[in-house]
XYZ file of C-alpha atoms in Angstrom:
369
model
C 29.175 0.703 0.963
C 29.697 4.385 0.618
C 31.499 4.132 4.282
C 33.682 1.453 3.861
C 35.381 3.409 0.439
C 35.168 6.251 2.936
C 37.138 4.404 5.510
C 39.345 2.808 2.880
C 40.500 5.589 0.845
C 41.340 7.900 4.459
C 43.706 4.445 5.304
C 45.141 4.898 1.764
C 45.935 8.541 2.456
C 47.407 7.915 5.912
C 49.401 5.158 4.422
C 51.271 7.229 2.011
C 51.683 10.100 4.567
C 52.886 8.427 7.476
C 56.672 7.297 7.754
C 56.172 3.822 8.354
C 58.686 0.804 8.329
C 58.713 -1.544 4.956
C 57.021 -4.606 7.475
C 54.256 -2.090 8.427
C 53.370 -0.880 5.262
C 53.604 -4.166 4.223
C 51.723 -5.538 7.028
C 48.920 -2.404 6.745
C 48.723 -3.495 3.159
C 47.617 -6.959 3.688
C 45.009 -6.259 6.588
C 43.275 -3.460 3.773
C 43.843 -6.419 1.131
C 42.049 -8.952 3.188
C 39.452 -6.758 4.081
C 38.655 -5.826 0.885
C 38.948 -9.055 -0.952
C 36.506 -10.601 1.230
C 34.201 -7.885 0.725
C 34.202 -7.346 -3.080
C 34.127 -11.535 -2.860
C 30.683 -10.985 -0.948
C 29.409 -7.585 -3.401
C 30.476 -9.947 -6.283
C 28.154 -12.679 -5.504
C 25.295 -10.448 -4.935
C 25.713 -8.646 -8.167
C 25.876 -12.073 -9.505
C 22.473 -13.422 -8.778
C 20.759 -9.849 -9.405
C 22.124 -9.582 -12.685
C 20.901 -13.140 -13.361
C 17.480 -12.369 -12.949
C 17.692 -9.739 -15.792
C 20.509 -10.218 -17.545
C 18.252 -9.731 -20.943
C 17.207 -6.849 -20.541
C 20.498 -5.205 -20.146
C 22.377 -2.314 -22.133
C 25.233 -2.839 -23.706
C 26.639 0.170 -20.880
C 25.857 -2.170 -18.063
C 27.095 -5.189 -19.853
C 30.486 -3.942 -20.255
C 30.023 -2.015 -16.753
C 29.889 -5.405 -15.408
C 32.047 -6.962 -17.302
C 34.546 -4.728 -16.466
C 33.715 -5.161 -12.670
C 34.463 -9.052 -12.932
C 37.824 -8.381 -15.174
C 39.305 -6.197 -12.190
C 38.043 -8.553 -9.688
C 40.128 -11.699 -11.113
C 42.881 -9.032 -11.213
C 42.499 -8.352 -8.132
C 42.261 -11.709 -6.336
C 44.831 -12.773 -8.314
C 47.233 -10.343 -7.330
C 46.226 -10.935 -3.575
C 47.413 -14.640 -3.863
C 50.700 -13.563 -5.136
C 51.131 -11.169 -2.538
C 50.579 -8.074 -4.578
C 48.458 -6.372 -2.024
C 49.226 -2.580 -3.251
C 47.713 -3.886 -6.780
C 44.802 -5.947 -4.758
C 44.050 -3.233 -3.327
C 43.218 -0.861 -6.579
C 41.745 -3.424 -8.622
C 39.504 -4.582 -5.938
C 38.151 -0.742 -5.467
C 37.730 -0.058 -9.299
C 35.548 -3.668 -8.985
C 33.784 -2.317 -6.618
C 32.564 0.717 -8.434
C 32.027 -0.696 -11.634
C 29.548 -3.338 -9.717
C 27.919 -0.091 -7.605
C 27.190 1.057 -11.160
C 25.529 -1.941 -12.280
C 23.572 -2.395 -9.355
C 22.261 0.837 -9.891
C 21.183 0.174 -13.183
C 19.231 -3.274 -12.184
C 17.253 -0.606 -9.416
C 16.243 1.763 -12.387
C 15.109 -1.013 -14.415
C 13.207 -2.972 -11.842
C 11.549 0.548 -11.408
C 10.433 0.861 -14.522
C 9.451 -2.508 -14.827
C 6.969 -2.033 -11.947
C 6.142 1.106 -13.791
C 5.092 -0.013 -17.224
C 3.259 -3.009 -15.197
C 0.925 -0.470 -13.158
C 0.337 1.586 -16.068
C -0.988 -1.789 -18.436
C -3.282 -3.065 -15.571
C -5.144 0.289 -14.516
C -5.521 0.388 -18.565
C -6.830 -2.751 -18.165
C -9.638 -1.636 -15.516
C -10.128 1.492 -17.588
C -11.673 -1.377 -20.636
C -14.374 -2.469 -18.272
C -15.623 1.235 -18.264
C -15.526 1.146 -21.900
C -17.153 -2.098 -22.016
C -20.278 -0.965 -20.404
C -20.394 1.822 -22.151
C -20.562 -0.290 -25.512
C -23.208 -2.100 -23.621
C -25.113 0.964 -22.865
C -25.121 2.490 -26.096
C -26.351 -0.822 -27.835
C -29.487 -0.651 -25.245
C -29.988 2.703 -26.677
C -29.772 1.786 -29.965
C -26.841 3.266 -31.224
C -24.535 2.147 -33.821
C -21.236 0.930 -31.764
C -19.396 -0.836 -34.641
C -16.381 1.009 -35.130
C -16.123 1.826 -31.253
C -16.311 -2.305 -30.703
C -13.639 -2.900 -33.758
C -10.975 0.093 -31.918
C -11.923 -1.407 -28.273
C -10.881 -4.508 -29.367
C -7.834 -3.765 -30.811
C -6.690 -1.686 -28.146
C -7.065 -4.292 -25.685
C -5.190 -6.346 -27.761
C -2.316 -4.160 -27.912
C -2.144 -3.805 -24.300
C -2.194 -7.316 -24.242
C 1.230 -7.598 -26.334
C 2.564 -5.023 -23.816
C 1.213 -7.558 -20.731
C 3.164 -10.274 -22.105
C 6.103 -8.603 -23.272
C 6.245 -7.764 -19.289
C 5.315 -11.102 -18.386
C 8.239 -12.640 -20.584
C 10.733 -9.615 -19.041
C 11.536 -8.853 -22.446
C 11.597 -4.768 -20.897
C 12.612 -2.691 -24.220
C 9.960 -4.422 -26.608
C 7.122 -3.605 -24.017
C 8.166 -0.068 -24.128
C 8.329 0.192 -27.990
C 4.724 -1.846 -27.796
C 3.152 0.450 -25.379
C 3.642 3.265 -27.464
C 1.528 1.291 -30.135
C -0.821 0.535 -27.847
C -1.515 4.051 -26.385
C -1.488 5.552 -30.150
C -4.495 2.946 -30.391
C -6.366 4.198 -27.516
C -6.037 7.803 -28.441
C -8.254 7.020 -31.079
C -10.334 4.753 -28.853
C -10.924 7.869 -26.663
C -12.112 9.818 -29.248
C -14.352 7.526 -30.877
C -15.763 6.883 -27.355
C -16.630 10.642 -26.787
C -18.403 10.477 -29.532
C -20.557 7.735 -28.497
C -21.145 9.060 -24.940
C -22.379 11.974 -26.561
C -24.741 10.217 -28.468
C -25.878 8.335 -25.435
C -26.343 11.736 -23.900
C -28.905 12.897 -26.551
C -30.361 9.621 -26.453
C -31.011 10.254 -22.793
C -31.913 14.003 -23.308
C -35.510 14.000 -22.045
C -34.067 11.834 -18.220
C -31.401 14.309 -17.901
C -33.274 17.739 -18.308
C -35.554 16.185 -16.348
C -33.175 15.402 -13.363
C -31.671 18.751 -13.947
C -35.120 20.574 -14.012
C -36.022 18.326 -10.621
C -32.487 18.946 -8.677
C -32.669 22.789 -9.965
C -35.691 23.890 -8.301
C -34.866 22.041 -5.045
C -31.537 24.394 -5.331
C -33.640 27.649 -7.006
C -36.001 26.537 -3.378
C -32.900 26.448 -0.960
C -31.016 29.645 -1.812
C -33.374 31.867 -1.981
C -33.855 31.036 2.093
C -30.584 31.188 2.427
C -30.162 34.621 0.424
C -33.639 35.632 2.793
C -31.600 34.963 6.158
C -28.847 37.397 5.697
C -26.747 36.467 3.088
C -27.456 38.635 -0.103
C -23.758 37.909 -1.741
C -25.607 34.840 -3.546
C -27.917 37.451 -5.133
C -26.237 37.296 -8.270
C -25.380 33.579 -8.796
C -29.153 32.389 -8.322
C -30.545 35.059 -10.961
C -28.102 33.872 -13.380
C -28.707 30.059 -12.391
C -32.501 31.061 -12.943
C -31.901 32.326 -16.508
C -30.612 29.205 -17.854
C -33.441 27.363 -15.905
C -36.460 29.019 -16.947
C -35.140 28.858 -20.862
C -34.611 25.283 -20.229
C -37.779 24.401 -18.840
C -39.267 26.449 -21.600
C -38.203 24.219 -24.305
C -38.766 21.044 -21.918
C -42.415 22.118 -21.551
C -42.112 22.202 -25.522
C -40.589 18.630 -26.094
C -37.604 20.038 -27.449
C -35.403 17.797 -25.108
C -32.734 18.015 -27.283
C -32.803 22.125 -27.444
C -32.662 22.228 -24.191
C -29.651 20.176 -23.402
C -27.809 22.043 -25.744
C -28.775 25.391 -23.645
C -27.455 23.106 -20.281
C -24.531 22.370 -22.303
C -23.588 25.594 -23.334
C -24.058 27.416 -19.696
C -22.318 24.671 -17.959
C -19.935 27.246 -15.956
C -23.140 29.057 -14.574
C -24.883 25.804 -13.849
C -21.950 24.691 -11.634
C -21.271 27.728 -9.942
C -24.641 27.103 -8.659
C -24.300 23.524 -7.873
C -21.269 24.919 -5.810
C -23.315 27.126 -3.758
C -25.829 24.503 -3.163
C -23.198 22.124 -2.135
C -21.872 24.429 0.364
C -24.908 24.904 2.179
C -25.761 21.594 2.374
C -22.551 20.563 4.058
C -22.284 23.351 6.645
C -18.711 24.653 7.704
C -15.646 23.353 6.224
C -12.442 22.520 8.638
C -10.371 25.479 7.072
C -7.025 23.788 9.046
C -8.034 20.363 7.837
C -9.061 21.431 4.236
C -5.503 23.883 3.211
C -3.509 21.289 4.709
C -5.375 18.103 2.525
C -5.497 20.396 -0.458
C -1.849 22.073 0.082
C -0.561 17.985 -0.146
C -2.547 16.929 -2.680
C -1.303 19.736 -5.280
C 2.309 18.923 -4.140
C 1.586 15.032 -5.338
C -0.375 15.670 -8.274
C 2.560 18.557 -9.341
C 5.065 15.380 -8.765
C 2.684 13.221 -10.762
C 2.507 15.505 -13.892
C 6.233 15.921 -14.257
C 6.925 12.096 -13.831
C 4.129 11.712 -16.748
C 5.801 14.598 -18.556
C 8.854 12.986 -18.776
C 7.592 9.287 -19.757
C 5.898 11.537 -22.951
C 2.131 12.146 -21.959
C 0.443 15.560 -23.210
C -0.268 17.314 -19.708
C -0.942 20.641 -20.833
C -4.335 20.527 -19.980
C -4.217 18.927 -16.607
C -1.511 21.362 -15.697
C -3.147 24.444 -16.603
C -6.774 22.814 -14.135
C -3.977 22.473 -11.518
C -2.376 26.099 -11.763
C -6.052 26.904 -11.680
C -7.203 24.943 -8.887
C -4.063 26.820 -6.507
C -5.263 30.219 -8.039
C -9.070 29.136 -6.253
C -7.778 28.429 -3.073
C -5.420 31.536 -3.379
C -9.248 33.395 -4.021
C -11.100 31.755 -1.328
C -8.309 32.662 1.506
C -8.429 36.601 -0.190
C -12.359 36.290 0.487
C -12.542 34.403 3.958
C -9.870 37.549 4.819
C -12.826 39.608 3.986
C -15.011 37.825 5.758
C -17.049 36.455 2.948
C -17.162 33.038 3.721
C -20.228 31.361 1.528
C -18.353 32.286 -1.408
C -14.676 31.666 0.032
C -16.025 28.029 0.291
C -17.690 28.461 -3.180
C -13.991 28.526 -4.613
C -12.497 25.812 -2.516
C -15.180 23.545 -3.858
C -14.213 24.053 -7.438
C -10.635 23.740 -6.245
C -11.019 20.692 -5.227
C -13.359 19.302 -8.381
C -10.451 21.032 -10.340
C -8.042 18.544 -8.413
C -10.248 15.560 -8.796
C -9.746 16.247 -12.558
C -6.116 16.437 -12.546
C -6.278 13.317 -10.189
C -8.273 11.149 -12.594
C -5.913 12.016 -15.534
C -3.108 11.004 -13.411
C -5.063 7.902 -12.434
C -5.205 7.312 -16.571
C -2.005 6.976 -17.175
C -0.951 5.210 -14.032
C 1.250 8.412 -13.122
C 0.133 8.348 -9.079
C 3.407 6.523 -7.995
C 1.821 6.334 -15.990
């Protein structure tokens, strides 16, 4: 489309600059007439059964944008059947743009349409986690009735939103998913305070597993750190801290005490976990790992601005973003220095750092809200 205007303004211009007989121009006139009539005639028809489809959902800019388009089209084919090609001629360009403009619109809003739709469903598949957790929790005893009462009503709200989609009614499922994500902010909370619960519930199985899996690592760095490699020195005697005051309390009963003490050195813990993880895979594919990680930030940067815009809080999966460049900026400073065990250390948390961002993404359907 953006040729043919091309190709029919630069005929315009040569028209008016070349000395040309009354017959040609007139002649000239009626060829760039014909041409365009039958073209605006085939635009018009198209515009026609895509505004059809949504003609509901429109603005009252792209209802008059369109209206406007089929005023200067009768003009126009009206003054090509008298003859009028010179008047043909404008009316059937200023048609033409005025449908470009509405065709345009009907893009954005099937867009957003497919949008709003992703973002309701992977809610949807985010209520079967929360389902199971209800489940869970009721197994353990816990008291579940006010996380039930907001589950429910969330998933009723996105429900509203479903249907509003389903019936193409576009503006009330945008004012309705703002409801409905109002409704699981507070479904959120509530469930973190459940899970938490469940956690304490569980205390005694998970400093258990964490006691179990610890001395298998405590066991495995210290014959790495006995082979040559003395730079994880530090991270196992402060892993081993945290582990003997845990087991303390565990070989006391005080379960409880001693998730709290897991809780509150859960940077240490990991660090470790890191270091572990790293020697248990062997070498990592530095080519193949910067240019996967080096891609995903671009996307997930992309992600968090689209989000941004539509309203969501990212503040916090921006900042785990900035930080998960600043690791890999780290672990390149330290493989320069040839330190590579804990080079790889900080390319692991990058990349748990961009699972995090990744899953809030995921959340709000922002990987295309």
């Amino acid at each position: 489309m953006k040729k043919i205007f091309s190709t029919i303004l630069g005929l315009l211009l040569l028209i008016s600059i070349v000395p040309l007989t009354i017959a040609q121009i007139y002649s000239e006139e009626e060829e760039l007439a014909t041409a365009l009539i039958k073209n605006l005639e085939r635009l018009s028809k198209f515009a026609e059964n895509k505004v059809e489809l949504v003609r509901n959902e429109f603005d009252e800019i792209t209802i008059e944008n369109y209206e406007v388009a089929e005023r200067y089209k009768e003009e126009a084919l009206n003054a090509y059947n008298a003859g009028g090609y010179e008047k043909a001629i404008v009316n059937a360009l200023l048609a033409m743009r005025h449908y470009k403009v509405v065709l345009s619109s009907i893009k954005e809003f099937r867009r957003g349409y497919q949008d709003l739709r992703m973002v309701v469903e992977r809610t949807l598949e985010y209520f079967n986690f929360v389902n199971r957790t209800i489940r869970i929790a009721q197994e353990n005893g816990i008291e579940v009735f006010n996380l039930t009462k907001l589950f429910n009503e969330t998933k009723e709200a996105y429900r509203v939103v479903l249907d509003d989609i389903k019936a193409k009614n576009y503006e009330k499922a945008k004012e309705d998913l703002k409801i409905a994500r109002e409704k699981k902010t507070q479904l959120d909370e509530e469930l973190k305070k459940i899970r938490k619960e469940l956690v304490y519930a569980n205390a005694d199985k998970i400093v258990s597993t964490f006691l179990e899996r610890g001395e298998k690592g405590i066991e495995i760095v210290e014959r790495v750190i006995n082979s040559g490699h003395p730079e994880l020195d530090a991270t196992l005697t402060e892993f081993k801290e945290v582990y003997d005051e845990v087991k303390d309390l565990a070989d006391r009963g005080r379960w409880q005490d001693a998730l709290k003490v897991i809780e509150e050195n859960r940077e240490t813990i990991e660090k470790f976990q890191r270091a572990v993880k790293i020697i248990m895979h062997g070498k990592i594919d530095m080519e193949k790992f910067l240019r996967n990680v080096r891609g995903r930030i671009e996307r997930d940067y992309r992600a968090l601005q689209k989000l941004k815009e539509e309203g969501v809080n990212t503040r916090i999966a921006e900042v785990q973003l900035k930080a998960a460049t600043q690791e890999v900026m780290v672990g390149l400073r330290l493989l320069k220095k040839r330190r590579p065990i804990e080079a790889k250390t900080h390319f692991i948390l990058a990349q748990e750092l961009l699972s995090r961002v990744e899953k809030f993404i995921a959340k709000y359907g922002g990987m295309n809200g």
